[in-house]
Coordinates of C-alpha atoms and ligand atoms in Angstrom, one line a residue:
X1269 CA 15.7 -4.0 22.6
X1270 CA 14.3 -7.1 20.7
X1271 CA 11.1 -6.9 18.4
X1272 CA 9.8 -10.6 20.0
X1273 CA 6.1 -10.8 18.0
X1274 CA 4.5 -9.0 15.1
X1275 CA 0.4 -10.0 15.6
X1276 CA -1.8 -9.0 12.2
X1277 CA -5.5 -8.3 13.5
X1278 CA -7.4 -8.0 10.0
X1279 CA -11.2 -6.7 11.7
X1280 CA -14.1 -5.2 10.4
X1281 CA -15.7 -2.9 12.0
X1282 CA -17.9 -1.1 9.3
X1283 CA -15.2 -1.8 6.9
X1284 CA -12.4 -3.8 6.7
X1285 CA -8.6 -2.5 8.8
X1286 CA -5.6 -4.6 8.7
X1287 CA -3.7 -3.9 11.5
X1288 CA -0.4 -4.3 12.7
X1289 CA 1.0 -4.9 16.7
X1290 CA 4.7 -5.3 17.1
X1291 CA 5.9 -6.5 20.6
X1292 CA 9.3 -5.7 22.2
X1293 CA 11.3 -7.2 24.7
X1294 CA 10.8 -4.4 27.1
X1295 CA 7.3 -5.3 29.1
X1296 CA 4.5 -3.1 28.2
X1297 CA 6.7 -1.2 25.3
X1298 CA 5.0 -2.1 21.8
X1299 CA 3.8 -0.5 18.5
X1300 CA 0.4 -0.8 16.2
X1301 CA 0.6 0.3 12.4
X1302 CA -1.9 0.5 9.4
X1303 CA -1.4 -2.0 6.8
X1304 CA -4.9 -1.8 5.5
X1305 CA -5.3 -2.4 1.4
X1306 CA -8.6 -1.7 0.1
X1307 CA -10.0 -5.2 -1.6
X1308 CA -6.3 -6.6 -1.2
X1309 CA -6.2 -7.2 2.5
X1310 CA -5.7 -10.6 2.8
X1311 CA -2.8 -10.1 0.9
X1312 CA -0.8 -7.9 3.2
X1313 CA -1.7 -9.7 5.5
X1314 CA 0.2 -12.6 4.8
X1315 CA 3.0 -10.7 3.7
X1316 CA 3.3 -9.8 7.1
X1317 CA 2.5 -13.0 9.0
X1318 CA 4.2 -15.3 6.8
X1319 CA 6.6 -13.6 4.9
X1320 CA 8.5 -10.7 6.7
X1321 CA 7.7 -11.3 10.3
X1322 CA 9.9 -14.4 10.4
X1323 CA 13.1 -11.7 9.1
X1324 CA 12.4 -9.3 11.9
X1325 CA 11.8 -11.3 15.2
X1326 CA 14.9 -10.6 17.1
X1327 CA 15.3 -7.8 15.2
X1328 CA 16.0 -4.2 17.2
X1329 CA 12.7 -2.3 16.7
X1330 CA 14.8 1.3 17.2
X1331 CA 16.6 0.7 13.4
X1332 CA 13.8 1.9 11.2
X1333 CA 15.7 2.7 8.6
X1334 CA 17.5 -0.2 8.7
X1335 CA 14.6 -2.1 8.7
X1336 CA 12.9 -0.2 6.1
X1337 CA 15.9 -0.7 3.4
X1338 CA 16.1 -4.0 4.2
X1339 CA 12.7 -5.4 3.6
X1340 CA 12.7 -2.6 0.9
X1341 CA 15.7 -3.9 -1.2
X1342 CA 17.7 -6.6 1.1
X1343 CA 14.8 -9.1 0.2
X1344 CA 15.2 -8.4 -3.3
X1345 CA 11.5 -8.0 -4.5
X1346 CA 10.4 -4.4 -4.1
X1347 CA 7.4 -2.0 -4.8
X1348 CA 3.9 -2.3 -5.6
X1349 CA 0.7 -2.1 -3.3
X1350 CA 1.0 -5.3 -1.2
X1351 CA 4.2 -4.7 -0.2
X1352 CA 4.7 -1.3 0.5
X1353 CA 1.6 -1.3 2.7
X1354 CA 3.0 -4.5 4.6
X1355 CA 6.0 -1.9 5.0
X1356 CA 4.0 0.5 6.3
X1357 CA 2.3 -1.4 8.8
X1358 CA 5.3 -2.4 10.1
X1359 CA 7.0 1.1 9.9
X1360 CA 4.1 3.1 11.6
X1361 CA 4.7 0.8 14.1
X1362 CA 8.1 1.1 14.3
X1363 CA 7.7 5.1 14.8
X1364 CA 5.4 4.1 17.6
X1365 CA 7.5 2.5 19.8
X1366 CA 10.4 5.2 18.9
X1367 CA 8.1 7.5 20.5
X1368 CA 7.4 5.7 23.6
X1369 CA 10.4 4.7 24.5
X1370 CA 11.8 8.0 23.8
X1371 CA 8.6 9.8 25.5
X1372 CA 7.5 12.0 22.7
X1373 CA 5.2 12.1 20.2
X1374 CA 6.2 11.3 16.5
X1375 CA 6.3 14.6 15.2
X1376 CA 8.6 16.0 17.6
X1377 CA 10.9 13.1 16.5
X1378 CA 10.3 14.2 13.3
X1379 CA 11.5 17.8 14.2
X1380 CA 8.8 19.1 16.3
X1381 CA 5.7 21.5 15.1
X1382 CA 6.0 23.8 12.4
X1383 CA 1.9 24.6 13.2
X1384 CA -0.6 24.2 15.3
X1385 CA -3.2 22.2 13.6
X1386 CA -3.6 20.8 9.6
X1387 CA -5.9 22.4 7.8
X1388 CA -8.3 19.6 6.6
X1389 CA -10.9 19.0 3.8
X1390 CA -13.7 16.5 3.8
X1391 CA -16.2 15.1 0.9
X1392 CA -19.4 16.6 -0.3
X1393 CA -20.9 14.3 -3.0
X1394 CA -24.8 14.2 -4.4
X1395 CA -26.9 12.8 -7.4
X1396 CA -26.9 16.7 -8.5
X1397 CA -25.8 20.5 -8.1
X1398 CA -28.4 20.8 -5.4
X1399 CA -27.4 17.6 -3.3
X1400 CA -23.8 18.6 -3.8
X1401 CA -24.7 22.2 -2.6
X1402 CA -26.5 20.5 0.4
X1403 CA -23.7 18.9 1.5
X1404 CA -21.3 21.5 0.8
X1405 CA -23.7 23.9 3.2
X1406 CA -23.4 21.2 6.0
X1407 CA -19.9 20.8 5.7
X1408 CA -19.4 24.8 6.1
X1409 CA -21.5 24.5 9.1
X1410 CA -18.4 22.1 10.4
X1411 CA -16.1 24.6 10.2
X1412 CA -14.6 23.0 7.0
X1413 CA -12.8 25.5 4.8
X1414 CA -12.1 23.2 2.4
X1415 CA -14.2 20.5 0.5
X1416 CA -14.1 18.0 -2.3
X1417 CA -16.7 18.1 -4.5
X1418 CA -17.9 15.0 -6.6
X1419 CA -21.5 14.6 -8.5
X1420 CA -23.3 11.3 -9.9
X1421 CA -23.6 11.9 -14.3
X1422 CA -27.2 11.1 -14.8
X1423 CA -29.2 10.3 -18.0
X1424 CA -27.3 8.3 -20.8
X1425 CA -27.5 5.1 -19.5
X1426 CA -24.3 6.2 -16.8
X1427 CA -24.3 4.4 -13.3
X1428 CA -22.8 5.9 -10.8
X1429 CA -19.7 8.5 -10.6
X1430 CA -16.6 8.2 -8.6
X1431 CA -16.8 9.8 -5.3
X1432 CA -20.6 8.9 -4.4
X1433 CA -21.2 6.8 -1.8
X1434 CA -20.0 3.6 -2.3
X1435 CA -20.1 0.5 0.3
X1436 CA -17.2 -0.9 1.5
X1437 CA -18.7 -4.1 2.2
X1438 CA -20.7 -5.1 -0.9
X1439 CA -23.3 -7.3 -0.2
X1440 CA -22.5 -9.5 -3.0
X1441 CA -19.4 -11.0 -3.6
X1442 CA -18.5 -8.8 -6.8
X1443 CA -17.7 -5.7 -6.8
X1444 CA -20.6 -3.1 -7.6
X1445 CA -19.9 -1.9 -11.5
X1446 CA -20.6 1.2 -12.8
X1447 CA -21.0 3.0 -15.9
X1448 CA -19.3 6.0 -17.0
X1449 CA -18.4 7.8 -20.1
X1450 CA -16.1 10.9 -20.5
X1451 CA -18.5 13.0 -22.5
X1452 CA -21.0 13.5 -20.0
X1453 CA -18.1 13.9 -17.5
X1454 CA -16.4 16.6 -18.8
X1455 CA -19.3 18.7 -19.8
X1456 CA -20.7 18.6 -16.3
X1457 CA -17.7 19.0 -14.2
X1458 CA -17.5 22.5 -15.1
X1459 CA -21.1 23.2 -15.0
X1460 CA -20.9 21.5 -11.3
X1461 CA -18.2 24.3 -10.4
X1462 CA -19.5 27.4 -12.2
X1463 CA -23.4 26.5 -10.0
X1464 CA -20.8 26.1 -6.6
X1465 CA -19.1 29.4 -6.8
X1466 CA -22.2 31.4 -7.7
X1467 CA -23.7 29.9 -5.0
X1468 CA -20.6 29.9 -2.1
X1469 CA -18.3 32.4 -3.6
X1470 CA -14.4 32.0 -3.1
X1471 CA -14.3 31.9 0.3
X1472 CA -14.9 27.8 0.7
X1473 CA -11.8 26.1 -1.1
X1474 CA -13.2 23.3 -3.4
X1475 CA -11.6 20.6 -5.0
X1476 CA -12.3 17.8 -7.3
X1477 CA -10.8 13.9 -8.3
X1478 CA -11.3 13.0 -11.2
X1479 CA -9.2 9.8 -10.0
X1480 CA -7.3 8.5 -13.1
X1481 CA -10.5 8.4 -15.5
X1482 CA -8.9 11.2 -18.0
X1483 CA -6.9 11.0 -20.9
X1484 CA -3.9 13.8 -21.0
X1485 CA -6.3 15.7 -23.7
X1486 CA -9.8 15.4 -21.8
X1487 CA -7.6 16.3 -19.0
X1488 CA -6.0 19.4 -20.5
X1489 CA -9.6 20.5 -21.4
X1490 CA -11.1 20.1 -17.9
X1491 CA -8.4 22.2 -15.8
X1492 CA -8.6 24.4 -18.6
X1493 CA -12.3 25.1 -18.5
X1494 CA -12.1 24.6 -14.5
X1495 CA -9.6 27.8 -14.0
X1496 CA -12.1 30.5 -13.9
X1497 CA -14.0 28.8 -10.6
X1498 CA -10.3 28.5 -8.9
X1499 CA -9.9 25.4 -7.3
X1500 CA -7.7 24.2 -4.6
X1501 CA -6.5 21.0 -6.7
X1502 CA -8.1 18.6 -9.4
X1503 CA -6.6 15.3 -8.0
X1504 CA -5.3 12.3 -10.4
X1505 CA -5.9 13.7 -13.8
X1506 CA -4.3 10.7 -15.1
X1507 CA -4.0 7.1 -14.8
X1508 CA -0.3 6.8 -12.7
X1509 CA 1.1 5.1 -15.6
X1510 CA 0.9 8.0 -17.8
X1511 CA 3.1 10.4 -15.8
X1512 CA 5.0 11.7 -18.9
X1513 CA 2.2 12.7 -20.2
X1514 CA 1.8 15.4 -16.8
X1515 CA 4.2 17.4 -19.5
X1516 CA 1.6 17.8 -21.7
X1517 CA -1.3 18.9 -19.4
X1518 CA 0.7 21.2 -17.6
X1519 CA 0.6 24.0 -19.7
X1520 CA -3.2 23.9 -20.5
X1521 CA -4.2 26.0 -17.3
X1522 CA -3.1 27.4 -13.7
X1523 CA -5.2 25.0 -12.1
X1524 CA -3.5 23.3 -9.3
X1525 CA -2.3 19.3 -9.8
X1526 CA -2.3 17.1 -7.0
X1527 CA -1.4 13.1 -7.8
X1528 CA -0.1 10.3 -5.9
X1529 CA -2.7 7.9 -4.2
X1530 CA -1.7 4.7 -6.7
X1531 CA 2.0 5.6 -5.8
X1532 CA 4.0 3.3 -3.9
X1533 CA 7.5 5.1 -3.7
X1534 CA 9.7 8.1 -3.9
X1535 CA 10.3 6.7 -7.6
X1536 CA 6.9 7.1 -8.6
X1537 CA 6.9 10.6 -7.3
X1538 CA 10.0 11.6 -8.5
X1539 CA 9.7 13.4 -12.0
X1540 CA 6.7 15.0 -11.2
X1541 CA 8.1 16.8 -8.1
X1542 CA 11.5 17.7 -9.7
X1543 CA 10.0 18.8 -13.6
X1544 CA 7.2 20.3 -11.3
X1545 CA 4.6 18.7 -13.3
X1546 CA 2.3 18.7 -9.9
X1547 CA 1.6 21.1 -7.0
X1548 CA 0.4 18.3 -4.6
X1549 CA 1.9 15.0 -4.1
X1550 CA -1.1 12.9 -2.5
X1551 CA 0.5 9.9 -1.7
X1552 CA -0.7 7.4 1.0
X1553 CA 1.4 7.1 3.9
X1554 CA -0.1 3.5 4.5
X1555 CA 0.8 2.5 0.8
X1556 CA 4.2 4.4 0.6
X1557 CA 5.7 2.6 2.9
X1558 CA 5.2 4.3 6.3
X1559 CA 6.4 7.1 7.6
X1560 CA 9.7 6.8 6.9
X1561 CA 9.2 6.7 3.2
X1562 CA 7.0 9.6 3.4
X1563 CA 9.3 12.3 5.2
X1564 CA 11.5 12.0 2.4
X1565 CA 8.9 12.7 -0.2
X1566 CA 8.2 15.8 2.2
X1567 CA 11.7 16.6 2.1
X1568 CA 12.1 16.1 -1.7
X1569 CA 9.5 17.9 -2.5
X1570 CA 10.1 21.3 -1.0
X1571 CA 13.2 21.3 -2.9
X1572 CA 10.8 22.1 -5.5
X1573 CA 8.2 24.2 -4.4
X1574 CA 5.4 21.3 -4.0
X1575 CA 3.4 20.7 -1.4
X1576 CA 2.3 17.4 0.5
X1577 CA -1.8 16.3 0.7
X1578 CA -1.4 13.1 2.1
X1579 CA -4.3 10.6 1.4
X1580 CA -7.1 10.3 4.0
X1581 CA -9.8 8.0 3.0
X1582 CA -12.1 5.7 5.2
X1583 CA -10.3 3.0 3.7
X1584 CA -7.4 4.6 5.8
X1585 CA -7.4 3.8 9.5
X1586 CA -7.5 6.1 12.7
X1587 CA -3.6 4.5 13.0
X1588 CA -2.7 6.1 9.3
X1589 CA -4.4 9.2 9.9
X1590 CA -2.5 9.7 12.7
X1591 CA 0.5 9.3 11.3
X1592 CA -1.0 12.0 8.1
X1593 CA -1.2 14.4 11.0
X1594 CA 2.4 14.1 12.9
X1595 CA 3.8 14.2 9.0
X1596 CA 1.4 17.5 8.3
X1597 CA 2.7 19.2 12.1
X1598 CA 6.3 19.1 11.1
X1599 CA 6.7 19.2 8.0
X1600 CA 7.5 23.1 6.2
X1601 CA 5.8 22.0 3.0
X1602 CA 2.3 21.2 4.3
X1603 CA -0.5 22.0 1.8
X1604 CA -3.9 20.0 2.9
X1605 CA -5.1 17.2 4.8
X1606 CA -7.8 14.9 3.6
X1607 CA -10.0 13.3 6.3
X1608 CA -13.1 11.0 6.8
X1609 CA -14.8 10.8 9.9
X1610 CA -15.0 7.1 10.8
X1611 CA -17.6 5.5 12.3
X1612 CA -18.5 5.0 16.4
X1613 CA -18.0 1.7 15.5
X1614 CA -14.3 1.8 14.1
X1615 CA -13.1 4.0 17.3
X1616 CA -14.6 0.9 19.4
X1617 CA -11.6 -1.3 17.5
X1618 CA -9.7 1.6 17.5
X1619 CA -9.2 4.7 20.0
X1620 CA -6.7 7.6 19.3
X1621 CA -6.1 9.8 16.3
X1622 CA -6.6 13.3 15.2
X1623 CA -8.7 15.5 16.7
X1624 CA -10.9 17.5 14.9
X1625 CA -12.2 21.0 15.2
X1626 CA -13.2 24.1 13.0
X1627 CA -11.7 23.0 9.8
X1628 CA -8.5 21.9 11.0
X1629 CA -6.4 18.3 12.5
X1630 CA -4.6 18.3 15.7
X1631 CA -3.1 15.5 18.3
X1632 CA -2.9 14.8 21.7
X1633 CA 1.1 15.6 23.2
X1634 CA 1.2 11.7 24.0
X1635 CA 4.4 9.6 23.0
X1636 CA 4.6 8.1 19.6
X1637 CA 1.3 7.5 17.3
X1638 CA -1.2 8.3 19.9
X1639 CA -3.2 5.0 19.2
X1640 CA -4.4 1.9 21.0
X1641 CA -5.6 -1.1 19.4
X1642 CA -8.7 -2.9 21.5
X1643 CA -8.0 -6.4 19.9
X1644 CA -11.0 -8.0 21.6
X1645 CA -13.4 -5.6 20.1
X1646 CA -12.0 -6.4 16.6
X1647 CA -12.6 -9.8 17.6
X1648 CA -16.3 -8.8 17.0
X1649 CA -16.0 -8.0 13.9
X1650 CA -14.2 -10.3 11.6
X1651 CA -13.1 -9.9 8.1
X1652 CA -15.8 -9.5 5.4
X1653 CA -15.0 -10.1 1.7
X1654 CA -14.9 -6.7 0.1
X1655 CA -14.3 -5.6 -3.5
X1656 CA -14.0 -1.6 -4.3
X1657 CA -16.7 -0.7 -7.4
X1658 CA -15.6 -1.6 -10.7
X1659 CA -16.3 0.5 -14.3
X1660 CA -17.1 -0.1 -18.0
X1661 CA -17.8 2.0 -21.0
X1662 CA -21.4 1.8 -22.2
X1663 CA -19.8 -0.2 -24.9
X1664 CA -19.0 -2.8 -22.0
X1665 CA -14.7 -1.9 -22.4
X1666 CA -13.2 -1.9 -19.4
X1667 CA -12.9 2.1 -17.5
X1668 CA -10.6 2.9 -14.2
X1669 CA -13.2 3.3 -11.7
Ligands
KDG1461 O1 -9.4 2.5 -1.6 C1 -9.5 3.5 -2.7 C2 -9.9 4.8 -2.1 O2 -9.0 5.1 -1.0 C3 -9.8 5.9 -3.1 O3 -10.7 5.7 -4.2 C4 -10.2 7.2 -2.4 O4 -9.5 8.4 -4.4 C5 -9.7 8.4 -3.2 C6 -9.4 9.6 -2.4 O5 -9.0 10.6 -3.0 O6 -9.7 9.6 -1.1
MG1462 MG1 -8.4 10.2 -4.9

């Protein structure tokens, strides 16, 4: 078998997807990947097109490995966010037509079910306690179990938080900027959790990102004064180039760790699964490098006890959320899923994916991804310039949003 054609569809339905179709030699038999970037698409997209596609036509589509170590390391530059999402694309893909040809869906060729459905959190978010309550309530009445929980800081001049609604498509060509100090941060955080379990109790799992905006001491401070309201995981306590200083915060509280999103290999991951400096690795299978990459993660990490909570963002497609879900099936070291419902619009571009219901993820039993893409209806929607926000001090310094 012969891969003869790798087509990039960047479309944007609602948002912006780069996509990925590779075409065999065997009529009918091809595979579609995610190798969307957030703000960075055109970028992996001409990675693809005019930079690795050229070293794989011809290529036999059923070597993923192969093919993974040598656009990896055979080409010589390696890592970062453009290129392991290029990789990914192409290696979702890959695990696609693997599963066709062989008739089976990718996570039985990944070893077959170890569960019937991933359980799943979504995102409750609000202005204050009450809106964040709100949305909490209407999540439960989903059949979540499980929900993030992220609040705007108001008063002080701040502008914004992470995890309120942001757009995608910013109607202006920069990116929206807010403001955000760590003062008012950390003194609300715990307010926000103490007023959520008084008013849900234990039974709802809640979680929190604080997505790289800490220093390891503001850090240590906030799992330590979030361990008496028990949560699930505070995500990305630190920036991800500050991961020796997970050895620091580690021993301020018992509240869970999860980190990975802004990691882009098993190298990134490594000392903080093996010194057990986390208890979630949250990588992004579309930015890891594809499934392939992301197994072995899995398998790493349950040498040590630490569990896998794979990214789910709207920024990742119904293509990457599928492959989330055949990773979280058969996998042993499962811990949660993230998921976004996308828009009517996105499952016009694209049509597949995990299946939702009563706070957990399952698939169809179809062979390989279990997606299609409809590449005249993401002819609709062309590619919009998009930035994520940006953030500043009040002093104007530059913050990680
Ligand atoms: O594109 C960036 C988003 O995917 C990221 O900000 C979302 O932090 C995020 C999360 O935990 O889903
Ligand atoms: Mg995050």
């Amino acid at each position: 078998m012969k891969i003869t054609d790798i087509k990039v569809i960047i479309t944007c339905p609602g948002r912006n997807f780069v996509l990925v179709k590779i075409l065999t030699d065997e009529p009918g038999l091809y595979g579609v990947g995610d190798a969307t970037l957030n703000g960075r698409e055109l970028s992996v997209a001409t990675t693809i097109t005019d930079h690795l596609k050229p070293l794989l036509l011809g290529k036999d589509p059923d070597q993923i490995e192969d093919i993974w170590q040598y656009i990896y390391r055979g080409t010589y530059w390696r890592g970062g966010p453009v290129l392991m999402t290029a990789l990914a694309g192409i290696d979702i893909a890959l695990w696609d037509i693997k599963g066709k040809k062989a008739g089976l869906p990718v996570y039985s060729l990944l070893g077959g079910k170890c569960r019937h459905g991933a359980l799943c959190y979504t995102h409750s978010s609000g202005e204050d306690f009450e809106a964040v309550a709100d949305s909490i309530r209407r999540n439960i009445e989903r059949g979540f179990k499980a929900v993030r929980a992220q609040v705007g800081l108001k008063g002080e001049g701040l502008k914004g938080n992470y995890g309120l609604r942001y757009s995608h498509l910013n109607k202006s060509t920069y990116p929206e900027e807010q403001v955000w100090e760590p003062g008012p941060y950390l003194r609300t955080i715990p307010k926000l959790f103490e007023y959520l379990r008084a008013k849900f109790g234990e039974d709802i799992e809640l979680l929190h990102d604080a997505h790289e905006r800490c220093t390891p001491i503001e850090a240590g401070r906030l799992l330590k004064e979030l361990e008496p309201y028990k949560l699930f995981y505070l995500e990305d306590p630190l920036r991800p180039e500050h991961k020796e200083s997970f050895r620091r915060i580690r021993g301020y509280s018992t509240t869970p760790i999860a980190m990975g999103e802004l990691f882009t290999s098993k190298w990134d991951c490594l000392t903080l699964i093996t010194e057990q400096l986390i208890d979630y690795v949250r990588c992004t299978v579309t930015h890891i490098g594809g499934i392939t990459e992301a197994k072995k993660i899995s398998a790493i990490s349950e040498a040590f006890h630490v569990k896998m909570a794979f990214q789910g963002p709207p920024d990742v497609s119904p293509i990457g959320h599928a492959a989330n879900v055949h990773l979280n099936l058969a996998i042993p070291n499962f811990g949660i899923q993230e998921w976004t419902f996308h828009e009517e619009v996105v499952r016009e571009v694209i049509t597949g994916g995990p299946i939702y219901e009563d706070g957990y993820l399952s698939l169809l039993d179809i062979p390989g991804i279990g997606c299609d893409i409809n590449e005249e209806a993401a002819e609709k929607y062309p590619y919009k310039r998009a930035y994520l926000p940006t953030c500043r001090r009040l002093d104007g310094s530059v913050q990680d949003w």
